[in-house]
Amino acid sequence: MKLSTIRSTLAQLGTQPTRSLGQNFLHDQNIAEWMVAQLDIQPGETWVELGPGLGALTEYAVRRSPKGILIEKDGRLADFLRERYPHLEIIHGDAAEYDVRQLFARGPVKVFGNLPYYVSSQIMFQFTAEPSPVCALSFTLQKELAERLSAEPRTKAYGALTLLVGRRWRVKYLRTLPPTVFTPEPKVDSAVVMLTPRERGELPECDGGRFTTMVKQGFSQRRKQLRKMLAPYELDWPAVCAALKVEQTVRAEELSLAQWIELTNIAATHGGTPHLTEPSEATAQDIHGEIFDVVDENDAVRHQASRHDVHLNNWRHRAVHIFVFDEHGQLFLQKRSKWKDKHPQMWDSSAAGHVNAGHDYEETARREIEEELGVSAELAPIGALPATAKTGWEFVRIYRASHDGPFTLNPSEIESGAFFALDQIQRWVSTRPQDFAPGFLECWKTFRALE
Ligand code: SAM
């Protein structure tokens, strides 16, 4: 948007840039076009722009795909954009409080914005928090924040922010922007960064909650040695340092991201809740060695067979699904890990699993919730499904439980998870059934019918 257009539009609206809303409007059209091009938005793809202002970036994004959502906090600008782009979805609201979970129903979305600097980190955390429906983000940030996001170990900019965002997102510092490309000119330089999700397997898995706590603790006094900062964990420090191949005097800023993940996994083992980074050989053997009861069309046990043979022959067998609700009536969904032999990386019930030979449905449900979510809770039966091709020839019993978390997700089973409002799930199921494991879809239908 040209400088003269920005000025005349603001005059028409009878308004001036509001400093408290971080309003610095981009007037360099080449940069605006370049920035939107970085995301490579395809026709029909959904994109979300945060803090669109007068639409400097919007005009290039609509040329690529008409499926845009704009979130603008200034009501006058939101009204202006509504008139200018009647076919776009325009939300007058705070991007830092936007419920990102509703975007799952839109498929992987691309997000961008010249962010207002007073609230950029909050907005960034909101859109990068796990689990995220976002497949790429491009943001203009204060240069100093962009440097912290993309910093290397042993530098001043490297810190908790670098690691907390970097564990899940690859951050690329694209270019620096001088104050002169904005009106009014901000006091500092800006920079454009691009964030894309890390490939699964690019780094070892670890418990995200524990990683966050340890990193924050380690960097809370960055000049102190980690040995002192992590004393509450009661680690065998010489052994930890030997495993990480670092000096015992190491400080938080000297450990790479991979070393922080390894440290988290060592602490998890030490704390008695070891998590596998990938299925060990023993686990893989256990899977193949699992024995199920094979049942007839009336769910009566006929004989036993290995998991492999049961699935190969489509023999009827038994499974449980557990729906865990929080105090607001939201349902916890899990995203299956990429290590799962069936339906990897699809969304599923809070916990689910096969009934092993000689076991019953309810004790299996109790075991699954403990093994997968790390908690125990009262269970109540809410439904049952007959064994058909749709359930993968499983007789399924569905249970409900109440728990607000937090859960300790086993990363070899579950990639991530979150509570969702029931209407968010319903919308998501109807627009993108391909995101869900078929067994969950059947349980969901039964649950909705019973509600
Ligand atoms: N995208 C426009 C451009 O490049 O010219 C405007 C960028 S300006 C730096 C930031 C924009 O974010 C302003 O339009 C401001 O009103 C808006 N804004 C400020 N706080 C916001 C918030 N919490 N949520 C959404 N928008 C916000």
Tab-separated table of C-alpha atoms and ligand atoms in Angstrom:
chain	number	residue	atom	x	y	z
A	1	MET	CA	0.000	0.000	0.000
A	2	LYS	CA	1.430	3.364	-1.046
A	3	LEU	CA	2.262	5.970	1.589
A	4	SER	CA	-0.210	8.415	0.034
A	5	THR	CA	-2.990	5.758	0.101
A	6	ILE	CA	-2.316	4.998	3.767
A	7	ARG	CA	-2.528	8.696	4.617
A	8	SER	CA	-5.690	9.325	2.603
A	9	THR	CA	-7.404	6.185	3.951
A	10	LEU	CA	-6.641	7.128	7.553
A	11	ALA	CA	-7.950	10.652	6.830
A	12	GLN	CA	-11.158	9.232	5.305
A	13	LEU	CA	-11.635	7.071	8.399
A	14	GLY	CA	-11.035	10.157	10.525
A	15	THR	CA	-8.310	8.356	12.456
A	16	GLN	CA	-4.583	8.366	13.163
A	17	PRO	CA	-2.196	5.493	13.887
A	18	THR	CA	-2.670	4.311	17.476
A	19	ARG	CA	0.666	3.810	19.194
A	20	SER	CA	-0.775	1.594	21.956
A	21	LEU	CA	-1.987	-0.858	19.258
A	22	GLY	CA	1.470	-0.968	17.658
A	23	GLN	CA	0.170	0.568	14.437
A	24	ASN	CA	3.066	1.007	12.040
A	25	PHE	CA	1.751	0.564	8.515
A	26	LEU	CA	3.915	-0.982	5.809
A	27	HIS	CA	4.184	1.241	2.744
A	28	ASP	CA	6.813	-0.676	0.761
A	29	GLN	CA	4.796	-2.705	-1.735
A	30	ASN	CA	7.737	-4.793	-2.906
A	31	ILE	CA	8.342	-6.006	0.620
A	32	ALA	CA	4.617	-6.684	1.153
A	33	GLU	CA	4.435	-8.790	-2.005
A	34	TRP	CA	7.705	-10.582	-1.191
A	35	MET	CA	6.553	-11.394	2.332
A	36	VAL	CA	3.291	-12.984	1.204
A	37	ALA	CA	5.125	-14.867	-1.564
A	38	GLN	CA	7.339	-16.573	1.050
A	39	LEU	CA	4.334	-18.609	2.195
A	40	ASP	CA	3.579	-19.923	-1.276
A	41	ILE	CA	-0.198	-19.850	-0.628
A	42	GLN	CA	-1.956	-22.126	-3.118
A	43	PRO	CA	-5.391	-21.401	-4.642
A	44	GLY	CA	-8.049	-22.666	-2.220
A	45	GLU	CA	-5.694	-22.807	0.757
A	46	THR	CA	-6.828	-21.170	4.007
A	47	TRP	CA	-4.645	-18.360	5.345
A	48	VAL	CA	-4.911	-16.229	8.460
A	49	GLU	CA	-3.578	-12.693	8.766
A	50	LEU	CA	-2.965	-11.242	12.215
A	51	GLY	CA	-3.189	-7.477	12.604
A	52	PRO	CA	-4.041	-6.715	8.943
A	53	GLY	CA	-4.370	-2.952	9.572
A	54	LEU	CA	-5.324	-1.295	6.292
A	55	GLY	CA	-4.578	-4.428	4.288
A	56	ALA	CA	-0.999	-3.873	3.068
A	57	LEU	CA	-0.342	-7.643	2.994
A	58	THR	CA	-3.970	-8.690	2.538
A	59	GLU	CA	-4.159	-7.460	-1.040
A	60	TYR	CA	-1.370	-9.839	-2.102
A	61	ALA	CA	-2.782	-12.805	-0.165
A	62	VAL	CA	-6.302	-12.539	-1.692
A	63	ARG	CA	-4.762	-12.718	-5.143
A	64	ARG	CA	-3.445	-16.179	-4.239
A	65	SER	CA	-6.465	-17.640	-2.391
A	66	PRO	CA	-9.828	-16.148	-1.457
A	67	LYS	CA	-10.045	-18.241	1.738
A	68	GLY	CA	-8.692	-15.703	4.203
A	69	ILE	CA	-9.385	-14.974	7.862
A	70	LEU	CA	-8.355	-11.561	9.223
A	71	ILE	CA	-8.031	-10.855	12.959
A	72	GLU	CA	-7.828	-7.139	13.755
A	73	LYS	CA	-8.176	-5.559	17.196
A	74	ASP	CA	-8.964	-2.017	16.031
A	75	GLY	CA	-12.723	-1.870	15.349
A	76	ARG	CA	-12.442	1.002	12.848
A	77	LEU	CA	-9.930	-0.950	10.768
A	78	ALA	CA	-11.963	-4.164	11.033
A	79	ASP	CA	-15.023	-2.280	9.674
A	80	PHE	CA	-12.932	-0.782	6.862
A	81	LEU	CA	-11.612	-4.244	5.905
A	82	ARG	CA	-15.131	-5.720	5.995
A	83	GLU	CA	-16.243	-3.218	3.386
A	84	ARG	CA	-13.168	-3.672	1.286
A	85	TYR	CA	-13.058	-7.490	1.422
A	86	PRO	CA	-16.694	-8.638	1.926
A	87	HIS	CA	-15.906	-12.272	1.044
A	88	LEU	CA	-13.164	-12.656	3.685
A	89	GLU	CA	-13.871	-13.740	7.253
A	90	ILE	CA	-13.066	-10.721	9.390
A	91	ILE	CA	-12.777	-11.081	13.133
A	92	HIS	CA	-12.727	-7.977	15.290
A	93	GLY	CA	-10.689	-9.334	18.187
A	94	ASP	CA	-7.407	-9.964	19.923
A	95	ALA	CA	-5.120	-12.372	18.056
A	96	ALA	CA	-3.383	-13.246	21.341
A	97	GLU	CA	-6.678	-14.670	22.620
A	98	TYR	CA	-7.905	-16.324	19.452
A	99	ASP	CA	-8.897	-19.976	19.948
A	100	VAL	CA	-6.553	-21.581	17.439
A	101	ARG	CA	-8.169	-25.029	17.889
A	102	GLN	CA	-11.086	-23.994	15.672
A	103	LEU	CA	-8.667	-23.845	12.718
A	104	PHE	CA	-8.219	-27.634	12.712
A	105	ALA	CA	-11.548	-27.803	10.861
A	106	ARG	CA	-10.005	-25.694	8.059
A	107	GLY	CA	-7.103	-28.032	7.386
A	108	PRO	CA	-3.461	-26.994	7.664
A	109	VAL	CA	-3.454	-23.186	7.503
A	110	LYS	CA	-0.778	-20.584	6.740
A	111	VAL	CA	-0.474	-17.654	9.119
A	112	PHE	CA	1.256	-14.316	8.669
A	113	GLY	CA	1.320	-10.749	9.874
A	114	ASN	CA	3.294	-7.629	10.560
A	115	LEU	CA	2.705	-8.091	14.246
A	116	PRO	CA	2.104	-5.301	16.755
A	117	TYR	CA	5.316	-5.413	18.786
A	118	TYR	CA	3.730	-4.973	22.231
A	119	VAL	CA	2.073	-8.386	21.958
A	120	SER	CA	4.119	-10.329	19.358
A	121	SER	CA	5.500	-13.012	21.679
A	122	GLN	CA	2.047	-13.789	23.111
A	123	ILE	CA	0.596	-14.045	19.605
A	124	MET	CA	3.461	-16.243	18.503
A	125	PHE	CA	3.017	-18.603	21.458
A	126	GLN	CA	-0.714	-18.748	20.811
A	127	PHE	CA	-0.240	-19.899	17.213
A	128	THR	CA	2.743	-22.217	17.753
A	129	ALA	CA	1.491	-23.994	20.902
A	130	GLU	CA	1.045	-27.744	20.583
A	131	PRO	CA	-1.027	-29.118	18.942
A	132	SER	CA	-1.118	-26.565	16.129
A	133	PRO	CA	-3.178	-26.620	12.915
A	134	VAL	CA	-0.618	-24.263	11.329
A	135	CYS	CA	1.732	-25.499	8.590
A	136	ALA	CA	3.742	-22.291	8.098
A	137	LEU	CA	4.035	-18.878	9.747
A	138	SER	CA	5.674	-15.740	8.487
A	139	PHE	CA	5.901	-12.822	10.894
A	140	THR	CA	7.501	-9.411	10.996
A	141	LEU	CA	8.852	-8.969	14.510
A	142	GLN	CA	11.088	-6.606	16.365
A	143	LYS	CA	14.578	-7.541	15.147
A	144	GLU	CA	15.754	-8.430	18.634
A	145	LEU	CA	12.922	-10.963	19.054
A	146	ALA	CA	13.631	-12.467	15.620
A	147	GLU	CA	17.287	-12.888	16.638
A	148	ARG	CA	16.298	-14.620	19.863
A	149	LEU	CA	14.114	-17.063	17.936
A	150	SER	CA	16.830	-17.997	15.471
A	151	ALA	CA	19.854	-17.833	17.826
A	152	GLU	CA	22.690	-20.349	18.082
A	153	PRO	CA	23.962	-21.762	21.404
A	154	ARG	CA	26.598	-19.737	23.288
A	155	THR	CA	25.237	-16.401	22.058
A	156	LYS	CA	23.508	-13.676	24.037
A	157	ALA	CA	20.294	-14.054	22.056
A	158	TYR	CA	20.068	-17.832	22.706
A	159	GLY	CA	17.637	-18.601	25.493
A	160	ALA	CA	14.474	-20.275	26.692
A	161	LEU	CA	12.436	-18.731	23.839
A	162	THR	CA	14.822	-20.162	21.208
A	163	LEU	CA	14.411	-23.647	22.656
A	164	LEU	CA	10.699	-23.611	23.503
A	165	VAL	CA	9.741	-22.549	19.982
A	166	GLY	CA	12.629	-24.391	18.310
A	167	ARG	CA	11.725	-27.840	19.641
A	168	ARG	CA	8.706	-27.952	17.349
A	169	TRP	CA	9.440	-25.287	14.730
A	170	ARG	CA	12.305	-24.643	12.372
A	171	VAL	CA	12.939	-20.904	12.434
A	172	LYS	CA	14.474	-19.061	9.506
A	173	TYR	CA	15.548	-15.441	9.788
A	174	LEU	CA	14.605	-14.137	6.336
A	175	ARG	CA	15.569	-10.472	6.284
A	176	THR	CA	15.947	-7.271	8.268
A	177	LEU	CA	13.565	-4.364	7.597
A	178	PRO	CA	14.588	-0.764	8.380
A	179	PRO	CA	12.116	1.561	10.174
A	180	THR	CA	11.721	3.593	6.957
A	181	VAL	CA	9.449	1.009	5.298
A	182	PHE	CA	6.702	1.736	7.894
A	183	THR	CA	4.641	4.793	8.720
A	184	PRO	CA	4.930	6.021	11.402
A	185	GLU	CA	8.503	4.736	11.651
A	186	PRO	CA	9.105	2.427	14.630
A	187	LYS	CA	12.113	3.204	16.808
A	188	VAL	CA	13.812	-0.126	16.118
A	189	ASP	CA	14.688	-2.382	13.198
A	190	SER	CA	12.318	-5.210	12.320
A	191	ALA	CA	12.908	-8.632	10.807
A	192	VAL	CA	10.866	-11.216	8.937
A	193	VAL	CA	11.025	-14.807	10.166
A	194	MET	CA	9.520	-17.978	8.776
A	195	LEU	CA	8.499	-20.891	11.000
A	196	THR	CA	7.761	-24.354	9.657
A	197	PRO	CA	6.977	-27.459	11.720
A	198	ARG	CA	9.912	-29.751	12.289
A	199	GLU	CA	9.672	-33.100	10.578
A	200	ARG	CA	8.794	-35.907	12.941
A	201	GLY	CA	11.998	-37.782	13.680
A	202	GLU	CA	14.160	-34.734	12.987
A	203	LEU	CA	14.799	-34.562	16.733
A	204	PRO	CA	14.169	-37.190	19.419
A	205	GLU	CA	10.824	-36.952	21.214
A	206	CYS	CA	10.549	-35.947	24.865
A	207	ASP	CA	7.885	-34.923	27.354
A	208	GLY	CA	7.061	-31.345	26.284
A	209	GLY	CA	5.903	-30.264	29.757
A	210	ARG	CA	9.074	-31.477	31.430
A	211	PHE	CA	11.237	-29.908	28.688
A	212	THR	CA	9.539	-26.523	29.198
A	213	THR	CA	9.940	-26.613	32.986
A	214	MET	CA	13.595	-27.641	32.808
A	215	VAL	CA	14.524	-25.079	30.152
A	216	LYS	CA	12.803	-22.263	32.042
A	217	GLN	CA	14.507	-23.328	35.268
A	218	GLY	CA	17.901	-23.643	33.550
A	219	PHE	CA	17.736	-20.161	32.024
A	220	SER	CA	16.141	-18.403	35.011
A	221	GLN	CA	19.663	-17.362	36.069
A	222	ARG	CA	21.676	-17.891	32.930
A	223	ARG	CA	25.062	-17.019	34.410
A	224	LYS	CA	24.826	-19.823	36.960
A	225	GLN	CA	25.998	-23.336	36.225
A	226	LEU	CA	23.280	-25.816	35.295
A	227	ARG	CA	24.391	-28.201	38.032
A	228	LYS	CA	23.092	-25.629	40.578
A	229	MET	CA	20.030	-24.582	38.608
A	230	LEU	CA	18.850	-28.172	38.168
A	231	ALA	CA	19.730	-29.300	41.713
A	232	PRO	CA	16.021	-29.932	42.569
A	233	TYR	CA	16.000	-32.727	39.981
A	234	GLU	CA	18.627	-34.626	42.030
A	235	LEU	CA	20.385	-35.872	38.937
A	236	ASP	CA	23.628	-37.839	38.946
A	237	TRP	CA	25.374	-34.807	37.471
A	238	PRO	CA	28.753	-36.376	36.492
A	239	ALA	CA	26.867	-39.171	34.688
A	240	VAL	CA	24.527	-36.682	32.984
A	241	CYS	CA	27.475	-34.611	31.735
A	242	ALA	CA	29.268	-37.723	30.523
A	243	ALA	CA	26.148	-38.741	28.564
A	244	LEU	CA	25.800	-35.246	27.082
A	245	LYS	CA	29.571	-35.039	26.484
A	246	VAL	CA	29.878	-31.670	28.239
A	247	GLU	CA	31.903	-30.246	31.131
A	248	GLN	CA	30.294	-30.444	34.576
A	249	THR	CA	30.495	-26.624	34.775
A	250	VAL	CA	28.188	-26.252	31.755
A	251	ARG	CA	25.653	-23.374	31.638
A	252	ALA	CA	22.168	-23.410	30.112
A	253	GLU	CA	23.223	-21.442	27.033
A	254	GLU	CA	25.952	-23.967	26.166
A	255	LEU	CA	23.591	-26.881	25.540
A	256	SER	CA	22.159	-27.328	22.060
A	257	LEU	CA	18.480	-28.090	21.481
A	258	ALA	CA	19.271	-31.795	20.970
A	259	GLN	CA	21.229	-31.834	24.250
A	260	TRP	CA	18.341	-30.184	26.109
A	261	ILE	CA	16.020	-32.898	24.784
A	262	GLU	CA	18.462	-35.600	25.857
A	263	LEU	CA	18.742	-33.995	29.291
A	264	THR	CA	14.927	-33.980	29.577
A	265	ASN	CA	14.804	-37.668	28.729
A	266	ILE	CA	17.547	-38.481	31.233
A	267	ALA	CA	15.623	-36.589	33.933
A	268	ALA	CA	12.415	-38.440	32.993
A	269	THR	CA	14.147	-41.811	33.395
A	270	HIS	CA	15.657	-40.660	36.655
A	271	GLY	CA	12.241	-39.550	37.906
A	272	GLY	CA	10.919	-43.064	37.358
A	273	THR	CA	8.765	-42.268	34.330
A	274	PRO	CA	11.005	-43.213	31.433
A	275	HIS	CA	9.722	-42.385	28.001
A	276	LEU	CA	10.951	-44.092	24.908
A	277	THR	CA	12.101	-41.861	22.095
A	278	GLU	CA	11.039	-44.547	19.680
A	279	PRO	CA	9.817	-48.080	20.205
A	280	SER	CA	12.699	-50.225	21.396
A	281	GLU	CA	13.168	-53.664	19.945
A	282	ALA	CA	11.555	-55.097	23.060
A	283	THR	CA	8.435	-52.978	22.524
A	284	ALA	CA	8.235	-53.949	18.878
A	285	GLN	CA	8.475	-57.610	19.883
A	286	ASP	CA	5.771	-57.120	22.498
A	287	ILE	CA	3.473	-55.710	19.830
A	288	HIS	CA	4.002	-58.720	17.614
A	289	GLY	CA	3.774	-61.016	20.617
A	290	GLU	CA	0.412	-59.612	21.781
A	291	ILE	CA	-2.321	-62.233	22.035
A	292	PHE	CA	-6.007	-61.368	21.654
A	293	ASP	CA	-9.206	-63.257	22.309
A	294	VAL	CA	-10.892	-64.016	18.993
A	295	VAL	CA	-14.656	-63.709	19.456
A	296	ASP	CA	-17.748	-64.725	17.471
A	297	GLU	CA	-20.554	-62.490	16.186
A	298	ASN	CA	-22.053	-62.471	19.720
A	299	ASP	CA	-18.786	-61.352	21.308
A	300	ALA	CA	-18.240	-64.774	22.881
A	301	VAL	CA	-14.621	-65.961	23.101
A	302	ARG	CA	-13.759	-68.707	20.613
A	303	HIS	CA	-9.978	-68.976	20.704
A	304	GLN	CA	-6.777	-66.927	21.020
A	305	ALA	CA	-4.541	-65.643	18.264
A	306	SER	CA	-1.657	-63.245	17.777
A	307	ARG	CA	-2.366	-59.620	16.966
A	308	HIS	CA	-0.770	-60.177	13.581
A	309	ASP	CA	-3.050	-63.113	12.682
A	310	VAL	CA	-6.160	-61.404	14.068
A	311	HIS	CA	-5.644	-58.391	11.817
A	312	LEU	CA	-4.504	-60.406	8.824
A	313	ASN	CA	-7.645	-62.597	8.901
A	314	ASN	CA	-10.123	-59.892	9.962
A	315	TRP	CA	-11.105	-61.974	12.966
A	316	ARG	CA	-13.460	-60.337	15.433
A	317	HIS	CA	-11.723	-59.130	18.601
A	318	ARG	CA	-12.208	-56.534	21.369
A	319	ALA	CA	-11.146	-52.958	22.007
A	320	VAL	CA	-11.938	-50.021	24.281
A	321	HIS	CA	-12.146	-46.270	23.647
A	322	ILE	CA	-12.114	-43.793	26.502
A	323	PHE	CA	-13.502	-40.243	26.227
A	324	VAL	CA	-11.973	-37.997	28.890
A	325	PHE	CA	-13.857	-34.751	29.614
A	326	ASP	CA	-12.644	-31.732	31.557
A	327	GLU	CA	-14.742	-29.657	33.937
A	328	HIS	CA	-16.021	-27.535	31.011
A	329	GLY	CA	-17.304	-30.591	29.165
A	330	GLN	CA	-14.509	-30.425	26.572
A	331	LEU	CA	-13.203	-33.713	25.197
A	332	PHE	CA	-9.501	-34.591	25.145
A	333	LEU	CA	-8.353	-35.887	21.759
A	334	GLN	CA	-4.976	-37.447	21.142
A	335	LYS	CA	-2.924	-37.339	17.968
A	336	ARG	CA	-1.477	-40.800	17.433
A	337	SER	CA	2.282	-41.056	17.232
A	338	LYS	CA	4.040	-41.701	13.966
A	339	TRP	CA	5.303	-44.989	15.411
A	340	LYS	CA	1.802	-46.502	15.450
A	341	ASP	CA	1.436	-49.349	12.956
A	342	LYS	CA	-2.217	-48.363	12.348
A	343	HIS	CA	-3.419	-44.848	11.546
A	344	PRO	CA	-0.222	-43.016	12.522
A	345	GLN	CA	-0.594	-39.258	13.130
A	346	MET	CA	-4.383	-39.351	13.029
A	347	TRP	CA	-6.598	-37.910	15.763
A	348	ASP	CA	-8.230	-40.405	18.094
A	349	SER	CA	-10.172	-40.837	21.352
A	350	SER	CA	-8.475	-39.677	24.588
A	351	ALA	CA	-7.147	-43.217	25.009
A	352	ALA	CA	-7.871	-46.493	23.232
A	353	GLY	CA	-6.506	-49.985	22.939
A	354	HIS	CA	-7.066	-53.676	22.357
A	355	VAL	CA	-8.308	-56.047	24.998
A	356	ASN	CA	-5.638	-58.701	25.535
A	357	ALA	CA	-6.520	-62.379	25.892
A	358	GLY	CA	-8.048	-63.200	29.259
A	359	HIS	CA	-8.724	-59.549	30.128
A	360	ASP	CA	-12.071	-57.752	30.227
A	361	TYR	CA	-13.143	-54.443	28.726
A	362	GLU	CA	-13.183	-52.384	31.903
A	363	GLU	CA	-9.794	-53.394	33.254
A	364	THR	CA	-8.345	-52.707	29.798
A	365	ALA	CA	-9.902	-49.220	29.792
A	366	ARG	CA	-8.368	-48.532	33.201
A	367	ARG	CA	-4.965	-49.726	31.991
A	368	GLU	CA	-5.102	-47.694	28.760
A	369	ILE	CA	-5.901	-44.398	30.462
A	370	GLU	CA	-2.991	-44.978	32.851
A	371	GLU	CA	-0.549	-46.080	30.162
A	372	GLU	CA	-1.417	-43.457	27.579
A	373	LEU	CA	-2.301	-40.418	29.695
A	374	GLY	CA	-0.481	-41.210	32.930
A	375	VAL	CA	-3.558	-40.734	35.134
A	376	SER	CA	-6.252	-42.836	36.737
A	377	ALA	CA	-9.918	-41.885	36.790
A	378	GLU	CA	-13.362	-43.331	37.437
A	379	LEU	CA	-14.858	-44.882	34.314
A	380	ALA	CA	-18.497	-45.082	33.251
A	381	PRO	CA	-19.689	-47.057	30.204
A	382	ILE	CA	-21.369	-44.903	27.542
A	383	GLY	CA	-21.863	-47.178	24.589
A	384	ALA	CA	-20.841	-50.199	22.589
A	385	LEU	CA	-20.210	-50.879	18.901
A	386	PRO	CA	-20.648	-54.170	17.057
A	387	ALA	CA	-17.671	-55.614	15.201
A	388	THR	CA	-17.898	-54.522	11.563
A	389	ALA	CA	-15.488	-53.548	8.815
A	390	LYS	CA	-15.877	-49.935	9.992
A	391	THR	CA	-14.426	-50.729	13.422
A	392	GLY	CA	-11.723	-52.976	11.915
A	393	TRP	CA	-13.708	-56.023	13.214
A	394	GLU	CA	-13.457	-54.827	16.788
A	395	PHE	CA	-16.265	-55.022	19.326
A	396	VAL	CA	-15.787	-51.673	21.015
A	397	ARG	CA	-16.897	-50.539	24.457
A	398	ILE	CA	-16.798	-46.787	24.997
A	399	TYR	CA	-16.184	-45.327	28.467
A	400	ARG	CA	-16.237	-41.800	29.785
A	401	ALA	CA	-14.017	-40.313	32.491
A	402	SER	CA	-13.521	-36.874	34.024
A	403	HIS	CA	-10.054	-35.374	34.384
A	404	ASP	CA	-8.639	-31.880	33.846
A	405	GLY	CA	-5.074	-33.050	33.237
A	406	PRO	CA	-2.265	-32.351	32.984
A	407	PHE	CA	-1.501	-35.662	31.356
A	408	THR	CA	1.856	-37.309	30.892
A	409	LEU	CA	1.590	-38.422	27.298
A	410	ASN	CA	3.702	-41.354	26.285
A	411	PRO	CA	5.527	-40.033	23.193
A	412	SER	CA	5.951	-43.475	21.650
A	413	GLU	CA	2.134	-43.734	21.599
A	414	ILE	CA	0.907	-40.142	21.340
A	415	GLU	CA	2.328	-37.198	19.428
A	416	SER	CA	0.238	-34.554	21.192
A	417	GLY	CA	-3.252	-33.864	22.456
A	418	ALA	CA	-5.664	-31.192	23.637
A	419	PHE	CA	-9.140	-30.594	24.988
A	420	PHE	CA	-11.634	-29.450	22.326
A	421	ALA	CA	-15.171	-28.085	22.636
A	422	LEU	CA	-17.678	-30.617	21.293
A	423	ASP	CA	-18.940	-28.274	18.554
A	424	GLN	CA	-15.331	-27.706	17.408
A	425	ILE	CA	-14.910	-31.472	17.049
A	426	GLN	CA	-18.237	-31.822	15.239
A	427	ARG	CA	-17.242	-29.155	12.694
A	428	TRP	CA	-13.804	-30.696	12.266
A	429	VAL	CA	-15.196	-34.232	11.837
A	430	SER	CA	-17.612	-33.052	9.154
A	431	THR	CA	-15.088	-30.960	7.182
A	432	ARG	CA	-12.009	-33.175	7.532
A	433	PRO	CA	-12.925	-36.784	8.467
A	434	GLN	CA	-9.599	-37.842	6.955
A	435	ASP	CA	-7.826	-36.374	10.021
A	436	PHE	CA	-9.357	-39.011	12.340
A	437	ALA	CA	-8.783	-42.707	13.003
A	438	PRO	CA	-11.856	-44.593	11.693
A	439	GLY	CA	-12.511	-46.196	15.101
A	440	PHE	CA	-12.861	-42.767	16.684
A	441	LEU	CA	-15.326	-41.625	14.003
A	442	GLU	CA	-17.554	-44.607	14.792
A	443	CYS	CA	-17.336	-43.943	18.549
A	444	TRP	CA	-18.055	-40.240	17.970
A	445	LYS	CA	-21.208	-41.058	15.990
A	446	THR	CA	-22.437	-43.334	18.780
A	447	PHE	CA	-21.611	-40.745	21.436
A	448	ARG	CA	-23.448	-37.950	19.539
A	449	ALA	CA	-26.485	-40.163	19.017
A	450	LEU	CA	-26.653	-40.899	22.750
A	451	GLU	CA	-26.234	-37.256	23.838
B	1	SAM	N1	-0.534	-5.439	8.576
B	1	SAM	C1	-0.589	-3.992	8.559
B	1	SAM	C2	0.569	-3.461	7.760
B	1	SAM	O1	1.486	-4.228	7.529
B	1	SAM	O2	0.525	-2.300	7.364
B	1	SAM	C3	-0.593	-3.392	9.965
B	1	SAM	C4	0.576	-3.774	10.805
B	1	SAM	S1	0.640	-2.947	12.361
B	1	SAM	C5	2.339	-3.215	12.768
B	1	SAM	C6	-0.159	-4.003	13.514
B	1	SAM	C7	-1.660	-4.185	13.358
B	1	SAM	O3	-2.126	-5.089	14.384
B	1	SAM	C8	-2.499	-2.937	13.517
B	1	SAM	O4	-3.451	-2.913	12.524
B	1	SAM	C9	-3.151	-3.082	14.891
B	1	SAM	O5	-4.375	-2.408	15.015
B	1	SAM	C10	-3.319	-4.553	14.969
B	1	SAM	N2	-3.344	-5.085	16.346
B	1	SAM	C11	-2.818	-4.575	17.469
B	1	SAM	N3	-2.983	-5.393	18.499
B	1	SAM	C12	-3.638	-6.472	18.023
B	1	SAM	C13	-4.093	-7.678	18.608
B	1	SAM	N4	-3.891	-7.952	19.898
B	1	SAM	N5	-4.752	-8.562	17.828
B	1	SAM	C14	-4.963	-8.309	16.510
B	1	SAM	N6	-4.551	-7.186	15.903
B	1	SAM	C15	-3.871	-6.287	16.644
